Amino acid sequence: DGGITQSPKYLFRKEGQNVTLSCEQNLNHDAMYWYRQDPGQGLRLIYYSQIVNDFQKGDIAEGYSVSREKKESFPLTVTSAQKNPTAFYLCASSISGGAQYFGPGTRLTVL
Amino acid sequence: AQKITQTQPGMFVQEKEAVTLDCTYDTSDQSYGLFWYKQPSSGEMIFLIYQGSYDEQNATEGRYSLNFQKARKSANLVISASQLGDSAMYFCAMRDETSGTYKYIFGTGTRLKVLA
């Protein structure tokens, strides 16, 4: 089955910790995206990547970092510099310009 | 600047009736794409339907159709014969190509509740 997986489903972070959210796709899509969703809000773009070893900042990149070493994988690290990281994080992939296909999301909570 | 506006925070519809969810967009590009997604309470976003700016016909996918009015910059989603399982958040999105790469802008969403 082709699709996108995200892990973990729930993640708890202590103050000052970095945490990494996993995103893997087997759809052979070139483009991958990370979004943040706060309660009752739309999606805000954190980072995106059109090809391996290249990525661009989105609208709210501060306090986050990514890597794209493989076509299938686009992990997101939430660093201690992100002061309000509690949110729902969604990963997506697409062929260039096409519809996005999303993973099930990771819910991050700061303790 | 590119922008998507969804003015209906919440909508109710009776089961088996049709409902229209509004979406207006703002862009100076001639080439763009418009998408609708459904987000059930589980959180996963599900792609529903796509309309390209040069498509002459309104897009349809099963019970979903997109009422595309280019001059008015609107791309409303019509759901026919509503079902209880249609209760969810619905997001309109637009493909933004201005940076030379593809990214997507989302509206704030409309929460639809289907009543039995």
PDB file of C-alpha atoms in Angstrom:
ATOM      1  CA  ASP A   1       0.000   0.000   0.000  1.00  0.00           C
ATOM      2  CA  GLY A   2       1.318   3.405  -0.951  1.00  0.00           C
ATOM      3  CA  GLY A   3       1.038   6.191   1.509  1.00  0.00           C
ATOM      4  CA  ILE A   4       2.603   8.477   4.057  1.00  0.00           C
ATOM      5  CA  THR A   5       3.464   7.483   7.580  1.00  0.00           C
ATOM      6  CA  GLN A   6       4.215   9.753  10.495  1.00  0.00           C
ATOM      7  CA  SER A   7       5.554   8.762  13.852  1.00  0.00           C
ATOM      8  CA  PRO A   8       4.987   8.983  16.661  1.00  0.00           C
ATOM      9  CA  LYS A   9       1.269   9.701  16.829  1.00  0.00           C
ATOM     10  CA  TYR A  10       1.670  11.466  20.181  1.00  0.00           C
ATOM     11  CA  LEU A  11       4.846  13.121  21.463  1.00  0.00           C
ATOM     12  CA  PHE A  12       5.613  14.851  24.709  1.00  0.00           C
ATOM     13  CA  ARG A  13       8.485  17.282  25.045  1.00  0.00           C
ATOM     14  CA  LYS A  14      10.067  18.778  28.100  1.00  0.00           C
ATOM     15  CA  GLU A  15      11.229  22.365  28.142  1.00  0.00           C
ATOM     16  CA  GLY A  16      14.617  22.753  26.451  1.00  0.00           C
ATOM     17  CA  GLN A  17      14.455  19.467  24.562  1.00  0.00           C
ATOM     18  CA  ASN A  18      14.777  18.937  20.839  1.00  0.00           C
ATOM     19  CA  VAL A  19      12.419  16.367  19.351  1.00  0.00           C
ATOM     20  CA  THR A  20      12.257  14.852  15.874  1.00  0.00           C
ATOM     21  CA  LEU A  21       9.079  13.951  14.028  1.00  0.00           C
ATOM     22  CA  SER A  22       9.337  11.283  11.369  1.00  0.00           C
ATOM     23  CA  CYS A  23       7.706  11.411   7.925  1.00  0.00           C
ATOM     24  CA  GLU A  24       8.121   8.671   5.323  1.00  0.00           C
ATOM     25  CA  GLN A  25       6.388   8.233   1.957  1.00  0.00           C
ATOM     26  CA  ASN A  26       6.429   5.454  -0.610  1.00  0.00           C
ATOM     27  CA  LEU A  27       4.443   7.300  -3.271  1.00  0.00           C
ATOM     28  CA  ASN A  28       7.583   8.243  -5.214  1.00  0.00           C
ATOM     29  CA  HIS A  29       6.676  11.918  -4.828  1.00  0.00           C
ATOM     30  CA  ASP A  30       9.385  14.515  -5.314  1.00  0.00           C
ATOM     31  CA  ALA A  31       7.880  17.184  -3.051  1.00  0.00           C
ATOM     32  CA  MET A  32       7.336  16.976   0.699  1.00  0.00           C
ATOM     33  CA  TYR A  33       5.894  19.466   3.161  1.00  0.00           C
ATOM     34  CA  TRP A  34       5.541  20.082   6.884  1.00  0.00           C
ATOM     35  CA  TYR A  35       2.580  21.991   8.310  1.00  0.00           C
ATOM     36  CA  ARG A  36       1.567  23.075  11.769  1.00  0.00           C
ATOM     37  CA  GLN A  37      -2.097  23.225  12.788  1.00  0.00           C
ATOM     38  CA  ASP A  38      -3.292  24.928  15.966  1.00  0.00           C
ATOM     39  CA  PRO A  39      -6.785  24.286  17.380  1.00  0.00           C
ATOM     40  CA  GLY A  40      -9.487  25.738  15.168  1.00  0.00           C
ATOM     41  CA  GLN A  41      -6.942  27.016  12.666  1.00  0.00           C
ATOM     42  CA  GLY A  42      -5.846  26.272   9.140  1.00  0.00           C
ATOM     43  CA  LEU A  43      -2.504  24.841   8.116  1.00  0.00           C
ATOM     44  CA  ARG A  44       0.659  26.900   8.259  1.00  0.00           C
ATOM     45  CA  LEU A  45       3.689  25.895   6.231  1.00  0.00           C
ATOM     46  CA  ILE A  46       6.889  25.222   8.160  1.00  0.00           C
ATOM     47  CA  TYR A  47       9.302  23.818   5.560  1.00  0.00           C
ATOM     48  CA  TYR A  48       9.053  22.218   2.154  1.00  0.00           C
ATOM     49  CA  SER A  49      11.313  20.336  -0.208  1.00  0.00           C
ATOM     50  CA  GLN A  50      10.993  19.868  -3.936  1.00  0.00           C
ATOM     51  CA  ILE A  51      13.997  17.554  -4.409  1.00  0.00           C
ATOM     52  CA  VAL A  52      16.492  15.594  -2.355  1.00  0.00           C
ATOM     53  CA  ASN A  53      19.135  17.673  -0.536  1.00  0.00           C
ATOM     54  CA  ASP A  54      17.183  20.874  -1.011  1.00  0.00           C
ATOM     55  CA  PHE A  55      14.486  22.542   1.089  1.00  0.00           C
ATOM     56  CA  GLN A  56      12.938  25.953   1.620  1.00  0.00           C
ATOM     57  CA  LYS A  57      11.576  27.809   4.630  1.00  0.00           C
ATOM     58  CA  GLY A  58       7.855  28.270   4.847  1.00  0.00           C
ATOM     59  CA  ASP A  59       5.954  30.925   6.723  1.00  0.00           C
ATOM     60  CA  ILE A  60       6.822  29.793  10.259  1.00  0.00           C
ATOM     61  CA  ALA A  61      10.267  28.130  10.024  1.00  0.00           C
ATOM     62  CA  GLU A  62      11.785  29.706  13.136  1.00  0.00           C
ATOM     63  CA  GLY A  63      12.554  27.104  15.787  1.00  0.00           C
ATOM     64  CA  TYR A  64      12.322  24.194  13.350  1.00  0.00           C
ATOM     65  CA  SER A  65      14.825  22.345  11.168  1.00  0.00           C
ATOM     66  CA  VAL A  66      14.551  19.662   8.476  1.00  0.00           C
ATOM     67  CA  SER A  67      16.678  17.431   6.295  1.00  0.00           C
ATOM     68  CA  ARG A  68      15.996  15.688   2.985  1.00  0.00           C
ATOM     69  CA  GLU A  69      18.699  13.085   2.506  1.00  0.00           C
ATOM     70  CA  LYS A  70      16.402  10.557   0.851  1.00  0.00           C
ATOM     71  CA  LYS A  71      13.429  11.007  -1.444  1.00  0.00           C
ATOM     72  CA  GLU A  72      11.247   8.979   0.894  1.00  0.00           C
ATOM     73  CA  SER A  73      12.042  10.777   4.132  1.00  0.00           C
ATOM     74  CA  PHE A  74      11.597  14.325   5.442  1.00  0.00           C
ATOM     75  CA  PRO A  75      12.085  14.481   9.240  1.00  0.00           C
ATOM     76  CA  LEU A  76      11.225  17.621  11.187  1.00  0.00           C
ATOM     77  CA  THR A  77      13.119  18.641  14.327  1.00  0.00           C
ATOM     78  CA  VAL A  78      11.390  20.934  16.764  1.00  0.00           C
ATOM     79  CA  THR A  79      14.194  22.713  18.595  1.00  0.00           C
ATOM     80  CA  SER A  80      14.247  24.336  22.002  1.00  0.00           C
ATOM     81  CA  ALA A  81      14.158  27.683  20.195  1.00  0.00           C
ATOM     82  CA  GLN A  82      10.523  27.046  19.286  1.00  0.00           C
ATOM     83  CA  LYS A  83       8.779  28.660  22.261  1.00  0.00           C
ATOM     84  CA  ASN A  84       5.273  27.420  21.658  1.00  0.00           C
ATOM     85  CA  PRO A  85       5.547  24.022  19.971  1.00  0.00           C
ATOM     86  CA  THR A  86       2.331  22.437  21.239  1.00  0.00           C
ATOM     87  CA  ALA A  87       0.346  21.740  18.064  1.00  0.00           C
ATOM     88  CA  PHE A  88      -0.704  19.133  15.527  1.00  0.00           C
ATOM     89  CA  TYR A  89       1.932  18.512  12.853  1.00  0.00           C
ATOM     90  CA  LEU A  90       1.055  17.226   9.410  1.00  0.00           C
ATOM     91  CA  CYS A  91       3.408  15.962   6.738  1.00  0.00           C
ATOM     92  CA  ALA A  92       2.387  15.832   3.073  1.00  0.00           C
ATOM     93  CA  SER A  93       3.839  14.840  -0.253  1.00  0.00           C
ATOM     94  CA  SER A  94       2.910  15.521  -3.855  1.00  0.00           C
ATOM     95  CA  ILE A  95       4.099  15.309  -7.399  1.00  0.00           C
ATOM     96  CA  SER A  96       5.216  18.797  -8.350  1.00  0.00           C
ATOM     97  CA  GLY A  97       2.162  21.052  -8.299  1.00  0.00           C
ATOM     98  CA  GLY A  98      -0.279  18.219  -7.764  1.00  0.00           C
ATOM     99  CA  ALA A  99      -2.662  17.383  -4.964  1.00  0.00           C
ATOM    100  CA  GLN A 100      -1.054  16.804  -1.595  1.00  0.00           C
ATOM    101  CA  TYR A 101      -1.383  13.519   0.243  1.00  0.00           C
ATOM    102  CA  PHE A 102      -1.127  13.732   3.997  1.00  0.00           C
ATOM    103  CA  GLY A 103       0.063  11.519   6.793  1.00  0.00           C
ATOM    104  CA  PRO A 104      -2.016  10.872   9.928  1.00  0.00           C
ATOM    105  CA  GLY A 105      -0.253  13.610  11.906  1.00  0.00           C
ATOM    106  CA  THR A 106       1.730  13.902  15.127  1.00  0.00           C
ATOM    107  CA  ARG A 107       0.299  15.651  18.152  1.00  0.00           C
ATOM    108  CA  LEU A 108       3.094  17.344  20.109  1.00  0.00           C
ATOM    109  CA  THR A 109       2.597  18.526  23.661  1.00  0.00           C
ATOM    110  CA  VAL A 110       5.057  20.442  25.789  1.00  0.00           C
ATOM    111  CA  LEU A 111       5.104  19.392  29.432  1.00  0.00           C
TER     112      LEU A 111
ATOM    113  CA  ALA B   1      -0.263  38.406  -1.986  1.00  0.00           C
ATOM    114  CA  GLN B   2      -1.902  35.053  -2.470  1.00  0.00           C
ATOM    115  CA  LYS B   3      -4.796  34.464  -0.126  1.00  0.00           C
ATOM    116  CA  ILE B   4      -7.629  32.008   0.475  1.00  0.00           C
ATOM    117  CA  THR B   5     -10.756  33.105   2.334  1.00  0.00           C
ATOM    118  CA  GLN B   6     -13.383  30.824   3.815  1.00  0.00           C
ATOM    119  CA  THR B   7     -16.036  32.958   5.472  1.00  0.00           C
ATOM    120  CA  GLN B   8     -18.208  30.219   6.963  1.00  0.00           C
ATOM    121  CA  PRO B   9     -16.716  28.955  10.258  1.00  0.00           C
ATOM    122  CA  GLY B  10     -19.527  26.417  10.617  1.00  0.00           C
ATOM    123  CA  MET B  11     -22.391  24.998   8.570  1.00  0.00           C
ATOM    124  CA  PHE B  12     -25.275  22.626   9.235  1.00  0.00           C
ATOM    125  CA  VAL B  13     -27.020  20.518   6.609  1.00  0.00           C
ATOM    126  CA  GLN B  14     -29.750  17.939   6.798  1.00  0.00           C
ATOM    127  CA  GLU B  15     -28.830  14.430   5.729  1.00  0.00           C
ATOM    128  CA  LYS B  16     -29.479  13.796   2.000  1.00  0.00           C
ATOM    129  CA  GLU B  17     -29.530  17.493   1.171  1.00  0.00           C
ATOM    130  CA  ALA B  18     -26.909  19.409  -0.817  1.00  0.00           C
ATOM    131  CA  VAL B  19     -24.590  21.969   0.770  1.00  0.00           C
ATOM    132  CA  THR B  20     -22.227  24.612  -0.627  1.00  0.00           C
ATOM    133  CA  LEU B  21     -19.028  25.597   1.148  1.00  0.00           C
ATOM    134  CA  ASP B  22     -17.634  28.946   0.075  1.00  0.00           C
ATOM    135  CA  CYS B  23     -14.074  29.730  -0.953  1.00  0.00           C
ATOM    136  CA  THR B  24     -12.687  32.887  -2.504  1.00  0.00           C
ATOM    137  CA  TYR B  25      -9.102  33.398  -3.546  1.00  0.00           C
ATOM    138  CA  ASP B  26      -6.783  36.214  -4.423  1.00  0.00           C
ATOM    139  CA  THR B  27      -3.953  35.868  -6.897  1.00  0.00           C
ATOM    140  CA  SER B  28      -2.359  37.817  -9.697  1.00  0.00           C
ATOM    141  CA  ASP B  29      -1.125  34.649 -11.404  1.00  0.00           C
ATOM    142  CA  GLN B  30      -2.785  33.381 -14.574  1.00  0.00           C
ATOM    143  CA  SER B  31      -1.874  29.780 -13.830  1.00  0.00           C
ATOM    144  CA  TYR B  32      -2.979  28.369 -10.503  1.00  0.00           C
ATOM    145  CA  GLY B  33      -4.695  25.374  -8.987  1.00  0.00           C
ATOM    146  CA  LEU B  34      -7.434  25.096  -6.382  1.00  0.00           C
ATOM    147  CA  PHE B  35      -7.951  22.131  -4.058  1.00  0.00           C
ATOM    148  CA  TRP B  36     -10.436  21.026  -1.447  1.00  0.00           C
ATOM    149  CA  TYR B  37      -9.550  18.776   1.479  1.00  0.00           C
ATOM    150  CA  LYS B  38     -11.610  17.096   4.176  1.00  0.00           C
ATOM    151  CA  GLN B  39     -10.308  16.714   7.724  1.00  0.00           C
ATOM    152  CA  PRO B  40     -12.329  14.306   9.912  1.00  0.00           C
ATOM    153  CA  SER B  41     -11.943  14.368  13.674  1.00  0.00           C
ATOM    154  CA  SER B  42      -9.066  11.866  13.346  1.00  0.00           C
ATOM    155  CA  GLY B  43      -6.957  14.701  11.920  1.00  0.00           C
ATOM    156  CA  GLU B  44      -5.782  13.287   8.605  1.00  0.00           C
ATOM    157  CA  MET B  45      -6.355  15.542   5.592  1.00  0.00           C
ATOM    158  CA  ILE B  46      -8.060  13.865   2.639  1.00  0.00           C
ATOM    159  CA  PHE B  47      -7.849  15.276  -0.885  1.00  0.00           C
ATOM    160  CA  LEU B  48     -11.293  15.680  -2.471  1.00  0.00           C
ATOM    161  CA  ILE B  49     -11.168  17.624  -5.712  1.00  0.00           C
ATOM    162  CA  TYR B  50      -8.964  19.807  -7.921  1.00  0.00           C
ATOM    163  CA  GLN B  51      -9.645  22.646 -10.352  1.00  0.00           C
ATOM    164  CA  GLY B  52      -7.018  24.150 -12.645  1.00  0.00           C
ATOM    165  CA  SER B  53      -7.279  27.788 -13.633  1.00  0.00           C
ATOM    166  CA  TYR B  54      -7.436  26.878 -17.319  1.00  0.00           C
ATOM    167  CA  ASP B  55      -9.999  24.111 -16.917  1.00  0.00           C
ATOM    168  CA  GLU B  56     -13.161  25.118 -18.739  1.00  0.00           C
ATOM    169  CA  GLN B  57     -15.393  22.590 -17.056  1.00  0.00           C
ATOM    170  CA  ASN B  58     -16.170  22.529 -13.358  1.00  0.00           C
ATOM    171  CA  ALA B  59     -14.475  19.591 -11.661  1.00  0.00           C
ATOM    172  CA  THR B  60     -16.578  16.736 -10.316  1.00  0.00           C
ATOM    173  CA  GLU B  61     -15.654  13.705  -8.196  1.00  0.00           C
ATOM    174  CA  GLY B  62     -18.592  11.566  -7.191  1.00  0.00           C
ATOM    175  CA  ARG B  63     -20.774  13.598  -4.829  1.00  0.00           C
ATOM    176  CA  TYR B  64     -18.306  16.485  -4.854  1.00  0.00           C
ATOM    177  CA  SER B  65     -18.311  19.245  -7.424  1.00  0.00           C
ATOM    178  CA  LEU B  66     -16.457  22.499  -7.601  1.00  0.00           C
ATOM    179  CA  ASN B  67     -18.356  25.605  -8.675  1.00  0.00           C
ATOM    180  CA  PHE B  68     -15.531  27.567 -10.293  1.00  0.00           C
ATOM    181  CA  GLN B  69     -16.269  31.206 -11.120  1.00  0.00           C
ATOM    182  CA  LYS B  70     -13.009  32.665 -12.367  1.00  0.00           C
ATOM    183  CA  ALA B  71     -14.167  36.266 -12.758  1.00  0.00           C
ATOM    184  CA  ARG B  72     -15.433  36.301  -9.186  1.00  0.00           C
ATOM    185  CA  LYS B  73     -12.374  34.382  -7.947  1.00  0.00           C
ATOM    186  CA  SER B  74     -14.500  31.822  -6.205  1.00  0.00           C
ATOM    187  CA  ALA B  75     -14.180  28.042  -5.992  1.00  0.00           C
ATOM    188  CA  ASN B  76     -17.070  26.766  -3.920  1.00  0.00           C
ATOM    189  CA  LEU B  77     -17.381  23.096  -2.991  1.00  0.00           C
ATOM    190  CA  VAL B  78     -20.778  21.504  -3.486  1.00  0.00           C
ATOM    191  CA  ILE B  79     -21.550  18.255  -1.675  1.00  0.00           C
ATOM    192  CA  SER B  80     -24.672  16.549  -2.941  1.00  0.00           C
ATOM    193  CA  ALA B  81     -26.784  14.086  -0.979  1.00  0.00           C
ATOM    194  CA  SER B  82     -25.000  14.744   2.330  1.00  0.00           C
ATOM    195  CA  GLN B  83     -24.185  11.787   4.547  1.00  0.00           C
ATOM    196  CA  LEU B  84     -23.455  11.645   8.272  1.00  0.00           C
ATOM    197  CA  GLY B  85     -19.868  10.723   7.408  1.00  0.00           C
ATOM    198  CA  ASP B  86     -19.442  14.074   5.663  1.00  0.00           C
ATOM    199  CA  SER B  87     -19.309  15.798   9.054  1.00  0.00           C
ATOM    200  CA  ALA B  88     -15.768  17.212   9.183  1.00  0.00           C
ATOM    201  CA  MET B  89     -13.631  20.296   8.633  1.00  0.00           C
ATOM    202  CA  TYR B  90     -13.233  21.315   4.995  1.00  0.00           C
ATOM    203  CA  PHE B  91     -10.283  23.329   3.735  1.00  0.00           C
ATOM    204  CA  CYS B  92      -9.838  25.173   0.464  1.00  0.00           C
ATOM    205  CA  ALA B  93      -6.257  25.549  -0.787  1.00  0.00           C
ATOM    206  CA  MET B  94      -4.455  27.211  -3.672  1.00  0.00           C
ATOM    207  CA  ARG B  95      -1.184  26.323  -5.308  1.00  0.00           C
ATOM    208  CA  ASP B  96       1.297  29.202  -5.128  1.00  0.00           C
ATOM    209  CA  GLU B  97       4.011  29.249  -7.800  1.00  0.00           C
ATOM    210  CA  THR B  98       5.337  32.776  -7.226  1.00  0.00           C
ATOM    211  CA  SER B  99       8.569  31.687  -5.559  1.00  0.00           C
ATOM    212  CA  GLY B 100       9.495  29.436  -8.468  1.00  0.00           C
ATOM    213  CA  THR B 101       8.592  26.400  -6.389  1.00  0.00           C
ATOM    214  CA  TYR B 102       5.246  24.878  -5.591  1.00  0.00           C
ATOM    215  CA  LYS B 103       3.722  25.586  -2.217  1.00  0.00           C
ATOM    216  CA  TYR B 104       0.131  25.699  -1.037  1.00  0.00           C
ATOM    217  CA  ILE B 105      -1.931  28.235   0.867  1.00  0.00           C
ATOM    218  CA  PHE B 106      -4.846  27.054   2.990  1.00  0.00           C
ATOM    219  CA  GLY B 107      -7.965  28.804   4.196  1.00  0.00           C
ATOM    220  CA  THR B 108      -9.105  28.669   7.810  1.00  0.00           C
ATOM    221  CA  GLY B 109     -11.665  25.976   7.096  1.00  0.00           C
ATOM    222  CA  THR B 110     -15.391  25.369   7.478  1.00  0.00           C
ATOM    223  CA  ARG B 111     -16.771  22.890   9.991  1.00  0.00           C
ATOM    224  CA  LEU B 112     -19.685  20.975   8.474  1.00  0.00           C
ATOM    225  CA  LYS B 113     -22.173  19.110  10.615  1.00  0.00           C
ATOM    226  CA  VAL B 114     -24.638  16.778   8.927  1.00  0.00           C
ATOM    227  CA  LEU B 115     -27.867  16.298  10.865  1.00  0.00           C
ATOM    228  CA  ALA B 116     -29.821  13.047  10.867  1.00  0.00           C
TER     229      ALA B 116
END
